[in-house]
CSV table of C-alpha atoms and ligand atoms in Angstrom, one decimal:
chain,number,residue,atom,x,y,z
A,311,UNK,CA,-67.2,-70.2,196.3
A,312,UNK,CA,-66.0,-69.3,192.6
A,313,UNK,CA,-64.3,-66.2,193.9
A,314,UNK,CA,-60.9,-67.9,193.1
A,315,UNK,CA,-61.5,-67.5,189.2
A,316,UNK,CA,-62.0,-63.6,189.8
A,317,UNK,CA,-58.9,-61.6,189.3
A,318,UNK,CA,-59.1,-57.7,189.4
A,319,UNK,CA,-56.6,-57.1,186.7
A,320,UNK,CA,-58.7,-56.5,183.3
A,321,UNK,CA,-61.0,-54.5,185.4
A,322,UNK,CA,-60.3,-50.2,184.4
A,323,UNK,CA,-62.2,-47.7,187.1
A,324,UNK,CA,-63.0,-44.8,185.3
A,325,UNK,CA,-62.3,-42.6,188.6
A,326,UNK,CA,-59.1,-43.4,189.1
A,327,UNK,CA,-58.0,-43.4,185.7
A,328,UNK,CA,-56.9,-40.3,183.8
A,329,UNK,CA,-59.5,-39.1,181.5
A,330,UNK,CA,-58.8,-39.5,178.4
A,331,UNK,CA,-57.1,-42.7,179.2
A,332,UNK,CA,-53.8,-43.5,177.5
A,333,UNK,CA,-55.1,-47.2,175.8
A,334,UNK,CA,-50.8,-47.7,175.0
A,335,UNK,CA,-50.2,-47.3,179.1
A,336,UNK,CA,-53.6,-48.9,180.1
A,337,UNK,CA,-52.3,-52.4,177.4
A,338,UNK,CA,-48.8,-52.0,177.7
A,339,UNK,CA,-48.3,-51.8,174.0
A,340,UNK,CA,-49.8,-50.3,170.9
A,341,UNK,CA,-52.0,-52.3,169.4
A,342,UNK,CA,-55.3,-51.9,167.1
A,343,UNK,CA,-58.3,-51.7,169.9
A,344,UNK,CA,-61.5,-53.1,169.9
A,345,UNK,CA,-64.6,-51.9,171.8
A,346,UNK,CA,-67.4,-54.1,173.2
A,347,UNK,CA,-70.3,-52.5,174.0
A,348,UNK,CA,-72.8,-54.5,176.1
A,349,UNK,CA,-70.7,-57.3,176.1
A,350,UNK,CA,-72.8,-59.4,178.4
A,351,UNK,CA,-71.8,-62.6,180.3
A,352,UNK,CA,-68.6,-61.2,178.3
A,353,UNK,CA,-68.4,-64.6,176.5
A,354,UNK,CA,-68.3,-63.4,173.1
A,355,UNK,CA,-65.7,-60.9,174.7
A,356,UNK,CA,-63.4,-63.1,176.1
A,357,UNK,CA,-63.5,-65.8,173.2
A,358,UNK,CA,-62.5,-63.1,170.6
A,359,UNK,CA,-59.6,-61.7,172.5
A,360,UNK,CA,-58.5,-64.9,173.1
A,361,UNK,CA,-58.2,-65.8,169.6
A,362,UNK,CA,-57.0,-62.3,168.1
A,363,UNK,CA,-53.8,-61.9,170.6
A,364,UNK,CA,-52.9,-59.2,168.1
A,365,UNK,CA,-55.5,-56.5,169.1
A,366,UNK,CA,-56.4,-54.9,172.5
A,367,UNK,CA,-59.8,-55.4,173.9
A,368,UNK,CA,-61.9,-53.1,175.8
A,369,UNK,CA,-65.4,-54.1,177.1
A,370,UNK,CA,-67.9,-52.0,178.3
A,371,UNK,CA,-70.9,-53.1,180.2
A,372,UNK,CA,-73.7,-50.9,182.4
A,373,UNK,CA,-74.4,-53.2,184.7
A,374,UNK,CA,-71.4,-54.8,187.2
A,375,UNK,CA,-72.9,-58.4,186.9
A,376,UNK,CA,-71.8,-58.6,183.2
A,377,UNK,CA,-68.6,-57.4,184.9
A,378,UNK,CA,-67.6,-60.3,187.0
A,379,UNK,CA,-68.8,-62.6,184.4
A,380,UNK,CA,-66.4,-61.5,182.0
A,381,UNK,CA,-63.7,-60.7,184.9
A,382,UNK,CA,-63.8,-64.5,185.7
A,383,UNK,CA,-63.8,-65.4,182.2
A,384,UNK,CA,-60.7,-63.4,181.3
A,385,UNK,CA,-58.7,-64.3,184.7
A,386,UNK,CA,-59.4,-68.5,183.6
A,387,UNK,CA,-58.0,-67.7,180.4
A,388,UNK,CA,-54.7,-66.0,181.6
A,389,UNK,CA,-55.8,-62.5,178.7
A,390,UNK,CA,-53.5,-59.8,179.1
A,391,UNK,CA,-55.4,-58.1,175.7
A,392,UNK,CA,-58.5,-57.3,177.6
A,393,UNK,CA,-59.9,-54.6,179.8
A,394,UNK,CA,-63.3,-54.0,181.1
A,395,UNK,CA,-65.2,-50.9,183.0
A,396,UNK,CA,-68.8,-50.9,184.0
A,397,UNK,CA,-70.8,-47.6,183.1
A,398,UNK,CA,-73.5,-46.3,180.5
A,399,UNK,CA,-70.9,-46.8,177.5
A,400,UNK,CA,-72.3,-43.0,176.2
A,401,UNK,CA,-70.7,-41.3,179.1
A,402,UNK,CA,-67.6,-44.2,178.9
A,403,UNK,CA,-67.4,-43.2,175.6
A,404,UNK,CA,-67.4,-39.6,175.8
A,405,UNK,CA,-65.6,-38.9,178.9
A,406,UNK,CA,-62.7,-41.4,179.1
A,407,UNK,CA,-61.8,-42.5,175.4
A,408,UNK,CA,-59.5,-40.3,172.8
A,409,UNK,CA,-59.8,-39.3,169.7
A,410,UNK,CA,-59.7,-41.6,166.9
A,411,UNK,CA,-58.4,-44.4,169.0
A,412,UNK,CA,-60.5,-47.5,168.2
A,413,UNK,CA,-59.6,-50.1,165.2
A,414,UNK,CA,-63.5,-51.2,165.4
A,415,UNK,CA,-66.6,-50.8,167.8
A,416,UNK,CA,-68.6,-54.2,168.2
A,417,UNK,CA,-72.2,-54.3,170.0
A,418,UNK,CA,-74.1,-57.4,169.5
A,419,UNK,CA,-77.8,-58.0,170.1
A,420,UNK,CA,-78.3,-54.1,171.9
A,421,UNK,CA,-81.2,-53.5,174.2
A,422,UNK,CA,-84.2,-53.0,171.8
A,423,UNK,CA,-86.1,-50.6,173.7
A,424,UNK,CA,-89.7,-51.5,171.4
A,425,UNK,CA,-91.1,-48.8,173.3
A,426,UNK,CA,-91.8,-45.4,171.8
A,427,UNK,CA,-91.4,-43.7,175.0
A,428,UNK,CA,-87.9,-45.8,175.4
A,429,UNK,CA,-86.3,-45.1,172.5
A,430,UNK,CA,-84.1,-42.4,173.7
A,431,UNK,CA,-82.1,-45.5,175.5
A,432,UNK,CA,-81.0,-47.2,172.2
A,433,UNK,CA,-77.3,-46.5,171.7
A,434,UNK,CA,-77.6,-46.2,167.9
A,435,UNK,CA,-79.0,-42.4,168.1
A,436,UNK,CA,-77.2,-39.2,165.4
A,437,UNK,CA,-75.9,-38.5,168.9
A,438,UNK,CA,-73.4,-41.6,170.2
A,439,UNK,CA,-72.7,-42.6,166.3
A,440,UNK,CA,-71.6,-39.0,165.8
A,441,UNK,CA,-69.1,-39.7,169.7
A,442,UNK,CA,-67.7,-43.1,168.7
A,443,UNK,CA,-67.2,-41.1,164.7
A,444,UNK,CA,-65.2,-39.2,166.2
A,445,UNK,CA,-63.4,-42.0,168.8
A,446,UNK,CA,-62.9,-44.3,165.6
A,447,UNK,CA,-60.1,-44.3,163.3
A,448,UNK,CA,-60.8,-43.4,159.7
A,449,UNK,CA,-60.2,-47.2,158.7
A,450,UNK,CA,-62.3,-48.2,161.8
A,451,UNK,CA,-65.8,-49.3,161.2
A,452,UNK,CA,-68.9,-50.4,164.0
A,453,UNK,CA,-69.7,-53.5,163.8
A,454,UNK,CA,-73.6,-54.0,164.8
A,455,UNK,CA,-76.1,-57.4,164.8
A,456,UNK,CA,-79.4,-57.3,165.7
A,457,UNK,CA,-82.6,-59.3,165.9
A,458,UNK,CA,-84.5,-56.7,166.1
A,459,UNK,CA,-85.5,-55.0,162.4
A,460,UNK,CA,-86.8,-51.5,163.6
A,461,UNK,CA,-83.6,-51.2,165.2
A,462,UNK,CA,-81.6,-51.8,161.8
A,463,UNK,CA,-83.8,-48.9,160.5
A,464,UNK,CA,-83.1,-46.5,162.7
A,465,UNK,CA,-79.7,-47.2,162.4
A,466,UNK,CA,-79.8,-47.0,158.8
A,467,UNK,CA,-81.7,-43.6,158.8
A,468,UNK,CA,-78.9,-42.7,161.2
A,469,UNK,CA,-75.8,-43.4,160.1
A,470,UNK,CA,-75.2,-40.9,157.4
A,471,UNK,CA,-76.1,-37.9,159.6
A,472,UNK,CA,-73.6,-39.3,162.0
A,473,UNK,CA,-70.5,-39.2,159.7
A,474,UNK,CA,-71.4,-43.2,157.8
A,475,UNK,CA,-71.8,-45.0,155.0
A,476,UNK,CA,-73.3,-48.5,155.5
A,477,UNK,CA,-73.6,-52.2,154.6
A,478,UNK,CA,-76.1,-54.1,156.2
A,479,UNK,CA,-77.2,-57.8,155.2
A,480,UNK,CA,-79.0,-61.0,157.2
A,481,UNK,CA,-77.0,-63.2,158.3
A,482,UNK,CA,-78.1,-66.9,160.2
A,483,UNK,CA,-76.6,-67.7,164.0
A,484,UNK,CA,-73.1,-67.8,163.9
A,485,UNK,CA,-71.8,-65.8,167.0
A,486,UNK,CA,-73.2,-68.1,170.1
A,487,UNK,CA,-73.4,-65.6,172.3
A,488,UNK,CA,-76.6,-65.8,175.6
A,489,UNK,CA,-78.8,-63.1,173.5
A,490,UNK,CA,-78.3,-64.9,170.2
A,491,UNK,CA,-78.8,-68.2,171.7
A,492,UNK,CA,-81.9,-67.3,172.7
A,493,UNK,CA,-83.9,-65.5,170.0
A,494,UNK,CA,-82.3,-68.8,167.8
A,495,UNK,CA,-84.3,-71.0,170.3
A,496,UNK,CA,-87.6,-68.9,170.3
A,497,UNK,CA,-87.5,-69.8,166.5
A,498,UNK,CA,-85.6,-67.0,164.6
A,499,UNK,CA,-83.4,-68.1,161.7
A,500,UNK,CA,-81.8,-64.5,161.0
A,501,UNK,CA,-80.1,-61.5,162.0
A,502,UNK,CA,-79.3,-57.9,160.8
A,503,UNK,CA,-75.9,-57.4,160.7
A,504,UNK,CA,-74.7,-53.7,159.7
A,505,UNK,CA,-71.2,-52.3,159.3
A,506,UNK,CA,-70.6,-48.9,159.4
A,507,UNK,CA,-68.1,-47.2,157.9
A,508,UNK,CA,-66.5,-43.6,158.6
A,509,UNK,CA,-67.3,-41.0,155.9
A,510,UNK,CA,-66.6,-37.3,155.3
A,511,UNK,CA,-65.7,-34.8,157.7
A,512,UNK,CA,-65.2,-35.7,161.6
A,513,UNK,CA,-67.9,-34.3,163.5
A,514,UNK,CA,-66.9,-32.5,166.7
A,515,UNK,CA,-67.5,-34.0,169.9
A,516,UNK,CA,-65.8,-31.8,173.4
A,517,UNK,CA,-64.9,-33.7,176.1
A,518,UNK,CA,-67.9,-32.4,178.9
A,519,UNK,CA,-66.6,-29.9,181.8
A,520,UNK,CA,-65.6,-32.4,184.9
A,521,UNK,CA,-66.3,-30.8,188.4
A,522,UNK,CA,-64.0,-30.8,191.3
A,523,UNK,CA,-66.6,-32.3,194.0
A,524,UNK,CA,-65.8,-30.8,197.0
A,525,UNK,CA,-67.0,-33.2,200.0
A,526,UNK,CA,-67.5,-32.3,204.0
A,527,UNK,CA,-65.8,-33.3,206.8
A,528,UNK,CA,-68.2,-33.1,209.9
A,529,UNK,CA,-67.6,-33.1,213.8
A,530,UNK,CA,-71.2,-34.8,214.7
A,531,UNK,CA,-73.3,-37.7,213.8
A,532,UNK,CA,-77.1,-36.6,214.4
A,533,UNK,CA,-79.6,-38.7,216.5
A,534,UNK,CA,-81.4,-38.1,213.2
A,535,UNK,CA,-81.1,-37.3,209.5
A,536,UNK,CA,-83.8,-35.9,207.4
A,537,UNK,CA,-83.9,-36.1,203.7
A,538,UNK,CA,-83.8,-32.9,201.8
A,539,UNK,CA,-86.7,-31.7,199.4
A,540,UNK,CA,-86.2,-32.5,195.6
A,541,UNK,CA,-83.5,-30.0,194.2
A,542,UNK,CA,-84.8,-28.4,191.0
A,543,UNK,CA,-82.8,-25.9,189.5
A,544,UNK,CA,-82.7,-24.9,186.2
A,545,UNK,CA,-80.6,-27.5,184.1
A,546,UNK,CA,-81.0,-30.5,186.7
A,547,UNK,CA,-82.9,-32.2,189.2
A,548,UNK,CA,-81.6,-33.8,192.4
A,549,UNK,CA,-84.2,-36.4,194.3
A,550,UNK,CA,-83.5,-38.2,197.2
A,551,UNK,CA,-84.9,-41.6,198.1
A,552,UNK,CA,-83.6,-44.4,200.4
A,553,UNK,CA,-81.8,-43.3,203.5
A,554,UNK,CA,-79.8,-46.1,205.4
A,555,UNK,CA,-79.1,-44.6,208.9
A,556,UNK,CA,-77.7,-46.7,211.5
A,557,UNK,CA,-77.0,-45.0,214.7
A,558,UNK,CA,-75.4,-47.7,216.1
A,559,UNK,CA,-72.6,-48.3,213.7
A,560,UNK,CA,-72.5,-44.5,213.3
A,561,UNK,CA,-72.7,-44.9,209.6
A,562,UNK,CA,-75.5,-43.3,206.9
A,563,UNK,CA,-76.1,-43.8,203.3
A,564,UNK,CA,-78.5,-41.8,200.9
A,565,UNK,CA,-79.6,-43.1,197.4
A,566,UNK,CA,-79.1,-40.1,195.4
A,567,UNK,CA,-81.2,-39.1,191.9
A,568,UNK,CA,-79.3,-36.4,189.4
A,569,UNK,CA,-80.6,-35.5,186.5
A,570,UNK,CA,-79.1,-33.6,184.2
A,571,UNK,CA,-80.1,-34.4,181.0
A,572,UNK,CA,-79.2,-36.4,179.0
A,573,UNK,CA,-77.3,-37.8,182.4
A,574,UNK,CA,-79.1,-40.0,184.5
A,575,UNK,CA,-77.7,-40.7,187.3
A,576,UNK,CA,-77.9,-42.9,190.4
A,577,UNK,CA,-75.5,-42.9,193.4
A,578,UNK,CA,-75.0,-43.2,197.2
A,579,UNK,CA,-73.4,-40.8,199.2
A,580,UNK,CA,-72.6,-42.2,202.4
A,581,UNK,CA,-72.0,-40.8,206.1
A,582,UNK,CA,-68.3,-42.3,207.2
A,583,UNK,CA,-66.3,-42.2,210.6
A,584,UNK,CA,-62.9,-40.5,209.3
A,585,UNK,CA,-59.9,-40.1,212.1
A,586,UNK,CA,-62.5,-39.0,215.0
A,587,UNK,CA,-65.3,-37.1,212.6
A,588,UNK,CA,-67.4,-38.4,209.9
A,589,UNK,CA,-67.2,-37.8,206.2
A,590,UNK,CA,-69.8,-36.7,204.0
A,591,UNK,CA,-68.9,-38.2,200.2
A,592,UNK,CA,-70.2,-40.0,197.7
A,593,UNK,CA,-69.9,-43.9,198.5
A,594,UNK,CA,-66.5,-45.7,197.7
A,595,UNK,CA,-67.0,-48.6,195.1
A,596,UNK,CA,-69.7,-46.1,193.6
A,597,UNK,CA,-69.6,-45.4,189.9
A,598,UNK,CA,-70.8,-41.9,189.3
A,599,UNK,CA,-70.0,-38.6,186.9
A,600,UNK,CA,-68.1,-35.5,189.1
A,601,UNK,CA,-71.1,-33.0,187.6
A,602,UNK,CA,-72.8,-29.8,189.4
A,603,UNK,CA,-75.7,-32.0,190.0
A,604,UNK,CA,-73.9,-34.3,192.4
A,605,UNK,CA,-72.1,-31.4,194.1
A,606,UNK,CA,-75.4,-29.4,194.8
A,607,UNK,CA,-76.7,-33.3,196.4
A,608,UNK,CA,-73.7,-32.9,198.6
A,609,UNK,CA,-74.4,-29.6,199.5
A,610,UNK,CA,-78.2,-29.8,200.3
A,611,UNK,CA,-77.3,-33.4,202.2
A,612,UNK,CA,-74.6,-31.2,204.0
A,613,UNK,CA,-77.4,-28.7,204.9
A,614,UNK,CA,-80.2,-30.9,206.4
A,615,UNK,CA,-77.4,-32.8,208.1
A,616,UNK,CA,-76.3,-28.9,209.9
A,617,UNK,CA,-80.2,-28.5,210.5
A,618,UNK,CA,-80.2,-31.7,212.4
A,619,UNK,CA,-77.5,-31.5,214.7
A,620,UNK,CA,-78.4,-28.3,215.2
A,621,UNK,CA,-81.3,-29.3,216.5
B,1139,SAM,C1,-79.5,-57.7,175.3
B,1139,SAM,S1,-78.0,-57.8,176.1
B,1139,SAM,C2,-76.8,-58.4,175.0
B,1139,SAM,C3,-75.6,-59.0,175.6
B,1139,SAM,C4,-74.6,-59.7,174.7
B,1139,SAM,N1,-74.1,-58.8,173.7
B,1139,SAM,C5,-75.2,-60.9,174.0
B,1139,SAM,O1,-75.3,-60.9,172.8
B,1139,SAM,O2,-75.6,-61.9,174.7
B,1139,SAM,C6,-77.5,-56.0,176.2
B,1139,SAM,C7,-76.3,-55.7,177.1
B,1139,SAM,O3,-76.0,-54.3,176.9
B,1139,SAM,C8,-75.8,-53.8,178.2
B,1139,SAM,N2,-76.2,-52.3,178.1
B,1139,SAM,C9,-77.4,-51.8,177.9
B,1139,SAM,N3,-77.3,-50.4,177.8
B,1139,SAM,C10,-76.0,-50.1,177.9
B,1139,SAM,C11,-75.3,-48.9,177.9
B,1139,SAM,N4,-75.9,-47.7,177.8
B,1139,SAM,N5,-73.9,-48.9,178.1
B,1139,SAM,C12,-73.3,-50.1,178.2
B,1139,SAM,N6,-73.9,-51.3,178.2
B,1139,SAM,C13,-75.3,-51.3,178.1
B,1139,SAM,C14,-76.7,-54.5,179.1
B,1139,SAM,O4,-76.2,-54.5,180.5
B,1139,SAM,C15,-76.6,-55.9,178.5
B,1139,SAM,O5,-75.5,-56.6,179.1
């Protein structure tokens, strides 16, 4: 059991934390800031705040597995400089950090997304280079290698619409981290390494509208629970998939699809005993965006539930 190497401390949930976050509060201190995005295993994370004490890292990561990697990798080496927070860094980005308050944004070895059809996932779009323009300080700059040379082309035809002026060269292994590792082992000698520098005018990016999701309180648990009928309605699209129903344990969950473009979400709102009634909400430990599309999930999932007991 490794769990002794985990501690929770680096570790920032975007719910519970104001939005925008205060980076001097969250640190302790004011300090130049550094943003990983898709750290990884976080070892490339970890190993640079380790060595550069001086500035304040932040790591963000989609998927929770990176998460723990880089949670026990900070908590063996004693960091106080480093915070990390699972999401889709695009909605991180937009919703929880403040204007012009990162020193430099680093993402090595990004998801390629070859695919035509994919494309829309790569995070150097006009649109997030435009969000972290506006995020960065005017002497910040993004720091970007990739294997991958379309990528470096898009991101080049990119960058000046986005508020940049670039420098981009090849450059040979030199960062060891798991994704350069192993394209160097399947043979390739070199990398594309951009910088990108702010330039002219900063573009405006709002914060989006947060909604106040309103959950339900309920006096029954059914025999049954039907899922609700996909939700379309005008600017989004709630689907429901797996329901986990356990009459026993009086307990339900529902895997929940909301789409609100360019939002994609994925959640679980679960079915909770709550001093002597049960509590309709989405699932604690649950990262998802407060948005219309989750409330109207609630809602319709608060319907069917009526319709059953009902019954
Ligand atoms: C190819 S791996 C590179 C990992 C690491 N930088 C390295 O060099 O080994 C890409 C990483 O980006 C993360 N990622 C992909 N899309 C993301 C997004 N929209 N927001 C945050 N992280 C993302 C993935 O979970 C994964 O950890």
């Amino acid at each position: 059991m490794q769990g002794k190497y985990l501690s929770l401390a680096p570790l920032v949930c975007w719910r519970s934390s104001p939005r925008p976050l205060n980076l001097r509060a969250l640190f302790g201190r004011q300090a130049p800031t550094v943003l990983e995005i898709g750290f990884g295993n976080g070892e490339f994370l970890v190993r640079t705040a380790g060595a550069e004490r001086e500035r304040d890292f932040l790591g963000i990561d989609l998927e929770w597995k990176s998460v723990r990697r880089a949670l026990r990798r900070a908590a063996q080496e004693g960091l106080t400089n480093l915070r990390v927070m699972q999401g889709d860094a695009r909605q991180m980005v937009e919703r929880s950090l403040p204007t012009g308050c990162l020193s430099q944004v680093t993402i090595l070895f990004p998801c390629p997304w070859p695919k035509r059809r994919h494309e829309r996932h790569r995070l150097v779009s006009v649109e997030f280079l435009g969000l972290l323009r506006h995020r960065l300080r005017s002497d910040g700059g993004i720091w970007i290698v990739t294997d991958f040379e379309p990528l470096l082309q898009q991101i080049q035809a990119n960058a000046p619409a986005a508020g940049y002026r670039t420098q981009t060269r090849t450059v040979p292994a030199s960062l060891n981290t798991k994704y350069e590792r192993r394209w160097t082992l399947e043979g390739q000698q070199e990398f594309f390494e951009s910088w990108l520098y702010p330039e002219g005018p900063v573009p405006p990016a709002p914060r989006p509208a947060e909604v106040p999701v309103r959950t339900y309180v309920v006096k029954d648990f059914p025999d049954r629970w039907n899922l609700p009928e996909t939700v379309a309605e005008g600017a989004f699209r709630v689907q429901f998939r797996d329901l986990v129903f356990d009459r026993e344990r009086q307990k339900a969950m529902v895997r929940v699809f909301v789409v609100e473009e360019p939002l994609h979400q994925d959640l679980w709102i679960e079915l909770t005993p709550s001093e002597g009634a049960w509590h309709l909400r989405p699932a604690s430990g649950c990262v998802f965006y407060p948005t219309r599309g989750v409330q109207r999930a609630l809602d319709a999932l608060h319907e069917t539930f009526d319709r059953c007991c009902r019954r």
